[in-house]
GROMACS .gro file of C-alpha atoms in nm:
model
  276
    1MET     CA    1   0.008   0.002  -0.033
    2THR     CA    2   0.157   0.313  -0.103
    3PRO     CA    3   0.125   0.581   0.154
    4PRO     CA    4  -0.026   0.944   0.129
    5PRO     CA    5   0.278   1.180  -0.014
    6HIS     CA    6   0.242   1.411   0.257
    7ALA     CA    7   0.327   1.073   0.557
    8ALA     CA    8   0.586   0.979   0.325
    9THR     CA    9   0.774   1.306   0.333
   10ALA     CA   10   0.676   1.315   0.670
   11ASN     CA   11   0.855   0.975   0.710
   12ASP     CA   12   1.143   1.103   0.456
   13GLU     CA   13   1.245   1.383   0.721
   14ILE     CA   14   1.279   1.140   0.969
   15ALA     CA   15   1.499   0.964   0.786
   16SER     CA   16   1.727   1.185   0.695
   17THR     CA   17   1.771   1.294   1.035
   18LEU     CA   18   1.783   0.918   1.177
   19ARG     CA   19   2.091   0.877   0.912
   20ASN     CA   20   2.269   1.198   1.079
   21ARG     CA   21   2.230   1.072   1.409
   22PHE     CA   22   2.253   0.767   1.366
   23ARG     CA   23   2.465   0.660   1.031
   24PRO     CA   24   2.623   0.324   1.203
   25VAL     CA   25   2.224   0.265   1.244
   26ALA     CA   26   2.118   0.395   0.973
   27ARG     CA   27   2.351   0.373   0.704
   28MET     CA   28   2.120   0.134   0.564
   29ALA     CA   29   1.950   0.261   0.145
   30LEU     CA   30   1.602   0.306   0.247
   31ASN     CA   31   1.306   0.291  -0.054
   32VAL     CA   32   1.010   0.433  -0.038
   33ASP     CA   33   0.807   0.121   0.105
   34LYS     CA   34   1.038   0.009   0.368
   35ARG     CA   35   1.076   0.420   0.527
   36ALA     CA   36   0.715   0.451   0.740
   37GLU     CA   37   0.882   0.028   0.856
   38PHE     CA   38   1.215   0.174   0.966
   39ALA     CA   39   1.060   0.512   1.098
   40SER     CA   40   0.768   0.395   1.338
   41ARG     CA   41   1.033   0.132   1.446
   42ILE     CA   42   1.295   0.359   1.583
   43ARG     CA   43   1.056   0.599   1.663
   44THR     CA   44   0.896   0.400   1.949
   45LEU     CA   45   1.254   0.264   2.046
   46PHE     CA   46   1.418   0.679   2.083
   47CYS     CA   47   1.103   0.840   2.179
   48SER     CA   48   1.017   0.564   2.453
   49ALA     CA   49   1.329   0.616   2.613
   50GLU     CA   50   1.316   1.010   2.506
   51VAL     CA   51   1.686   0.989   2.365
   52MET     CA   52   1.649   1.199   2.088
   53GLY     CA   53   1.600   1.579   2.084
   54CYS     CA   54   1.259   1.745   2.124
   55VAL     CA   55   1.240   1.863   1.762
   56VAL     CA   56   1.321   1.484   1.628
   57ARG     CA   57   1.024   1.379   1.855
   58HIS     CA   58   0.807   1.708   1.731
   59THR     CA   59   0.861   1.532   1.422
   60PHE     CA   60   0.751   1.152   1.468
   61ASN     CA   61   0.422   1.317   1.741
   62VAL     CA   62   0.324   1.476   1.325
   63ALA     CA   63   0.463   1.212   1.118
   64THR     CA   64   0.342   0.898   1.254
   65ASP     CA   65  -0.003   0.716   1.345
   66ASP     CA   66  -0.034   0.660   1.731
   67LYS     CA   67  -0.192   0.357   1.872
   68PRO     CA   68  -0.471   0.473   2.121
   69GLY     CA   69  -0.309   0.459   2.459
   70SER     CA   70   0.060   0.516   2.345
   71ARG     CA   71   0.215   0.680   2.630
   72ARG     CA   72   0.375   1.060   2.467
   73ARG     CA   73   0.534   1.316   2.619
   74GLY     CA   74   0.533   1.676   2.460
   75ARG     CA   75   0.371   1.987   2.425
   76PRO     CA   76  -0.001   2.046   2.289
   77PRO     CA   77  -0.069   2.249   2.005
   78ALA     CA   78  -0.132   2.574   2.210
   79THR     CA   79  -0.514   2.663   2.034
   80ASP     CA   80  -0.630   2.384   2.256
   81SER     CA   81  -0.474   2.325   2.504
   82ALA     CA   82  -0.622   2.494   2.798
   83ALA     CA   83  -0.955   2.441   2.680
   84THR     CA   84  -0.809   2.045   2.750
   85ARG     CA   85  -0.681   2.124   3.038
   86GLU     CA   86  -1.086   2.260   3.171
   87ALA     CA   87  -1.202   1.926   3.060
   88ILE     CA   88  -0.927   1.678   3.204
   89LEU     CA   89  -0.952   1.937   3.569
   90ALA     CA   90  -1.324   1.861   3.551
   91GLY     CA   91  -1.356   1.561   3.472
   92ALA     CA   92  -1.143   1.433   3.682
   93ARG     CA   93  -1.296   1.625   3.921
   94LYS     CA   94  -1.615   1.467   3.858
   95LEU     CA   95  -1.433   1.154   3.872
   96PHE     CA   96  -1.306   1.173   4.216
   97GLY     CA   97  -1.608   1.288   4.359
   98GLU     CA   98  -1.792   1.003   4.281
   99ARG     CA   99  -1.566   0.737   4.346
  100GLY     CA  100  -1.290   0.868   4.548
  101PHE     CA  101  -0.929   0.811   4.452
  102GLY     CA  102  -0.873   0.430   4.440
  103PRO     CA  103  -1.072   0.321   4.207
  104VAL     CA  104  -1.062   0.603   3.936
  105THR     CA  105  -0.796   0.469   3.649
  106ASN     CA  106  -0.619   0.703   3.378
  107LYS     CA  107  -0.798   0.478   3.145
  108ASP     CA  108  -1.138   0.669   3.304
  109LEU     CA  109  -1.031   0.998   3.367
  110ALA     CA  110  -0.867   1.017   2.974
  111ALA     CA  111  -1.247   0.917   2.885
  112ALA     CA  112  -1.377   1.161   3.108
  113ALA     CA  113  -1.201   1.420   2.934
  114GLY     CA  114  -1.288   1.350   2.585
  115ILE     CA  115  -0.918   1.223   2.503
  116THR     CA  116  -0.665   0.930   2.459
  117THR     CA  117  -0.481   0.763   2.730
  118GLY     CA  118  -0.166   0.858   2.594
  119ALA     CA  119  -0.295   1.261   2.558
  120LEU     CA  120  -0.332   1.244   2.916
  121TYR     CA  121   0.030   1.219   2.987
  122HIS     CA  122   0.081   1.595   2.792
  123TYR     CA  123  -0.091   1.770   3.101
  124VAL     CA  124   0.021   1.514   3.400
  125GLU     CA  125   0.288   1.218   3.497
  126SER     CA  126   0.041   1.070   3.732
  127LYS     CA  127  -0.304   1.005   3.876
  128LEU     CA  128  -0.179   1.144   4.202
  129ASP     CA  129  -0.045   1.524   4.009
  130LEU     CA  130  -0.369   1.514   3.905
  131TYR     CA  131  -0.588   1.465   4.195
  132LEU     CA  132  -0.379   1.728   4.325
  133GLU     CA  133  -0.367   2.015   4.069
  134VAL     CA  134  -0.744   1.943   4.099
  135ASN     CA  135  -0.713   2.022   4.453
  136ARG     CA  136  -0.559   2.325   4.322
  137ASP     CA  137  -0.826   2.455   4.123
  138MET     CA  138  -1.096   2.359   4.327
  139GLN     CA  139  -0.908   2.560   4.704
  140SER     CA  140  -0.834   2.846   4.352
  141GLN     CA  141  -1.290   2.805   4.273
  142ILE     CA  142  -1.387   2.786   4.669
  143TYR     CA  143  -1.144   3.091   4.863
  144GLU     CA  144  -1.189   3.301   4.529
  145GLN     CA  145  -1.507   3.280   4.603
  146PHE     CA  146  -1.522   3.315   4.996
  147GLN     CA  147  -1.301   3.603   5.005
  148LYS     CA  148  -1.565   3.774   4.762
  149ALA     CA  149  -1.785   3.721   5.038
  150GLU     CA  150  -1.632   3.773   5.327
  151ALA     CA  151  -1.440   4.085   5.233
  152SER     CA  152  -1.855   4.227   5.160
  153GLU     CA  153  -1.905   4.254   5.515
  154HIS     CA  154  -1.808   4.372   5.845
  155THR     CA  155  -1.941   4.173   6.121
  156PHE     CA  156  -1.861   3.811   6.159
  157ILE     CA  157  -2.265   3.712   6.168
  158GLY     CA  158  -2.246   3.891   5.839
  159LYS     CA  159  -1.921   3.728   5.694
  160LEU     CA  160  -2.007   3.420   5.795
  161GLU     CA  161  -2.352   3.385   5.638
  162ALA     CA  162  -2.178   3.567   5.309
  163VAL     CA  163  -1.954   3.279   5.285
  164LEU     CA  164  -2.251   3.010   5.372
  165GLU     CA  165  -2.448   3.144   5.074
  166ALA     CA  166  -2.126   3.134   4.838
  167ALA     CA  167  -2.119   2.822   4.936
  168HIS     CA  168  -2.483   2.730   4.834
  169VAL     CA  169  -2.435   2.908   4.509
  170MET     CA  170  -2.143   2.720   4.371
  171ASN     CA  171  -2.289   2.383   4.506
  172LYS     CA  172  -2.606   2.486   4.325
  173GLN     CA  173  -2.347   2.533   4.010
  174ASP     CA  174  -2.126   2.306   4.004
  175PRO     CA  175  -2.177   2.004   4.267
  176THR     CA  176  -1.913   1.883   4.167
  177LEU     CA  177  -1.708   2.079   4.367
  178ALA     CA  178  -1.845   1.985   4.752
  179ARG     CA  179  -1.833   1.644   4.715
  180PHE     CA  180  -1.472   1.681   4.628
  181VAL     CA  181  -1.429   1.863   4.930
  182GLY     CA  182  -1.650   1.594   5.076
  183VAL     CA  183  -1.415   1.297   4.916
  184VAL     CA  184  -1.079   1.479   5.033
  185ARG     CA  185  -1.082   1.374   5.362
  186THR     CA  186  -1.186   1.025   5.311
  187ASP     CA  187  -0.893   0.985   5.040
  188ILE     CA  188  -0.669   1.152   5.304
  189ARG     CA  189  -0.684   0.877   5.609
  190ARG     CA  190  -0.694   0.580   5.336
  191HIS     CA  191  -0.379   0.728   5.132
  192PRO     CA  192  -0.112   0.859   5.292
  193GLU     CA  193   0.014   0.966   4.972
  194ILE     CA  194  -0.218   1.230   4.939
  195ARG     CA  195  -0.187   1.292   5.302
  196GLU     CA  196   0.169   1.402   5.260
  197ARG     CA  197   0.125   1.668   4.989
  198LEU     CA  198  -0.221   1.854   5.059
  199HIS     CA  199  -0.105   1.963   5.379
  200SER     CA  200  -0.063   2.318   5.298
  201SER     CA  201  -0.414   2.344   5.183
  202ASP     CA  202  -0.504   2.238   5.519
  203GLU     CA  203  -0.345   2.518   5.641
  204ARG     CA  204  -0.519   2.827   5.380
  205ARG     CA  205  -0.846   2.658   5.489
  206GLU     CA  206  -0.732   2.742   5.837
  207GLU     CA  207  -0.606   3.065   5.809
  208PHE     CA  208  -0.941   3.161   5.621
  209PHE     CA  209  -1.130   3.065   5.962
  210LEU     CA  210  -0.896   3.214   6.163
  211ARG     CA  211  -0.962   3.532   5.996
  212LEU     CA  212  -1.306   3.512   6.023
  213VAL     CA  213  -1.311   3.461   6.398
  214ASP     CA  214  -1.039   3.752   6.444
  215CYS     CA  215  -1.332   3.970   6.263
  216GLY     CA  216  -1.570   3.856   6.535
  217THR     CA  217  -1.306   3.931   6.807
  218GLU     CA  218  -1.259   4.289   6.721
  219THR     CA  219  -1.670   4.341   6.653
  220GLY     CA  220  -1.713   4.223   7.012
  221GLU     CA  221  -1.964   3.916   6.864
  222ILE     CA  222  -1.675   3.697   6.997
  223LYS     CA  223  -1.503   3.666   7.324
  224PRO     CA  224  -1.126   3.585   7.308
  225GLU     CA  225  -1.127   3.379   7.523
  226HIS     CA  226  -1.357   3.160   7.344
  227ARG     CA  227  -1.181   3.196   6.982
  228PRO     CA  228  -1.072   2.821   6.976
  229LEU     CA  229  -1.385   2.650   7.055
  230VAL     CA  230  -1.599   2.931   6.710
  231ARG     CA  231  -1.340   2.768   6.493
  232ALA     CA  232  -1.389   2.461   6.566
  233PHE     CA  233  -1.768   2.563   6.530
  234VAL     CA  234  -1.714   2.716   6.229
  235SER     CA  235  -1.489   2.426   6.056
  236LEU     CA  236  -1.769   2.158   6.201
  237ILE     CA  237  -2.033   2.373   6.011
  238LEU     CA  238  -1.848   2.341   5.651
  239VAL     CA  239  -1.745   2.018   5.680
  240GLY     CA  240  -2.079   1.893   5.729
  241LEU     CA  241  -2.238   2.101   5.473
  242THR     CA  242  -1.979   1.890   5.297
  243GLU     CA  243  -1.945   1.633   5.355
  244GLY     CA  244  -2.367   1.558   5.554
  245ASN     CA  245  -2.572   1.837   5.337
  246SER     CA  246  -2.420   1.902   4.980
  247SER     CA  247  -2.592   1.613   4.714
  248SER     CA  248  -2.902   1.810   4.769
  249ILE     CA  249  -2.947   2.139   4.697
  250GLU     CA  250  -3.271   2.172   4.889
  251ARG     CA  251  -3.123   2.016   5.203
  252HIS     CA  252  -2.788   2.231   5.154
  253ARG     CA  253  -3.013   2.517   5.174
  254ARG     CA  254  -3.190   2.415   5.502
  255ALA     CA  255  -2.909   2.331   5.717
  256ILE     CA  256  -2.730   2.661   5.617
  257ASP     CA  257  -3.085   2.859   5.730
  258SER     CA  258  -3.081   2.628   6.017
  259VAL     CA  259  -2.692   2.752   6.059
  260LEU     CA  260  -2.755   3.105   6.068
  261GLY     CA  261  -3.095   3.088   6.284
  262VAL     CA  262  -2.914   2.912   6.600
  263LEU     CA  263  -2.617   3.183   6.540
  264ARG     CA  264  -2.906   3.455   6.530
  265GLY     CA  265  -3.054   3.342   6.859
  266GLU     CA  266  -3.368   3.248   6.599
  267LEU     CA  267  -3.416   2.903   6.653
  268VAL     CA  268  -3.326   2.791   7.019
  269SER     CA  269  -3.377   3.040   7.317
  270PRO     CA  270  -3.358   2.920   7.714
  271PRO     CA  271  -3.618   2.759   7.885
  272PRO     CA  272  -3.877   2.967   8.011
  273GLU     CA  273  -3.810   3.018   8.410
  274PRO     CA  274  -4.036   2.820   8.587
  275ALA     CA  275  -4.325   3.012   8.783
  276GLY     CA  276  -4.353   3.111   9.143
   0.00000   0.00000   0.00000
């Protein structure tokens, strides 16, 4: 079968490059029919071992057909790189949120993004690296909205209410965010490699909670000696909203309203003094 003209030209370039770099190997005379086979075999040998330079590897990537699932390094085209990365993160966040870290395979992750497993390795080195990248992206999205919300108010109750409302809006717009937040807590307990790498994100969350509580002490809403208790309370609220109530928008809304009702003193009151 005669190869198409563009393929023959590309294979000529590959063969020429190989002859220049590996004359003892490539000194043989190659006819047109053998060039494609020669280029394919040498590509597999040198590209997988990363012996050849980037220019030659790029030529291989363009000139020859890859089998599905073959692992291929290199920079993806700039035109679709950002869109593909978004698709990878969104698909991975959904899968990890539904199944956790362990059961998800690289094949699952590639399929969720609509790409091949080989193409996935253009963007991430491993499943763990992708999980960590999804976590960074999730943290960035959530805390960007939380910081905007808390900056819009000037009291502890006001800031906490704004943050809870922001959490509810995000849960309505993209439920995968809250699901992933919840599953990370489980995966941290099950997978030491995740626990070791996510320590900094815990610090960021605690710093955010601390700023909320500090505002309450400055406004007089929280006594200084109660700061540790209130910080634990705020942490418990947000953990409960993601782990226990994020799967249902109605339950999530009800849970937020109940928390705010308690804080405002609208739901629970001291029992009346006994008569007489």
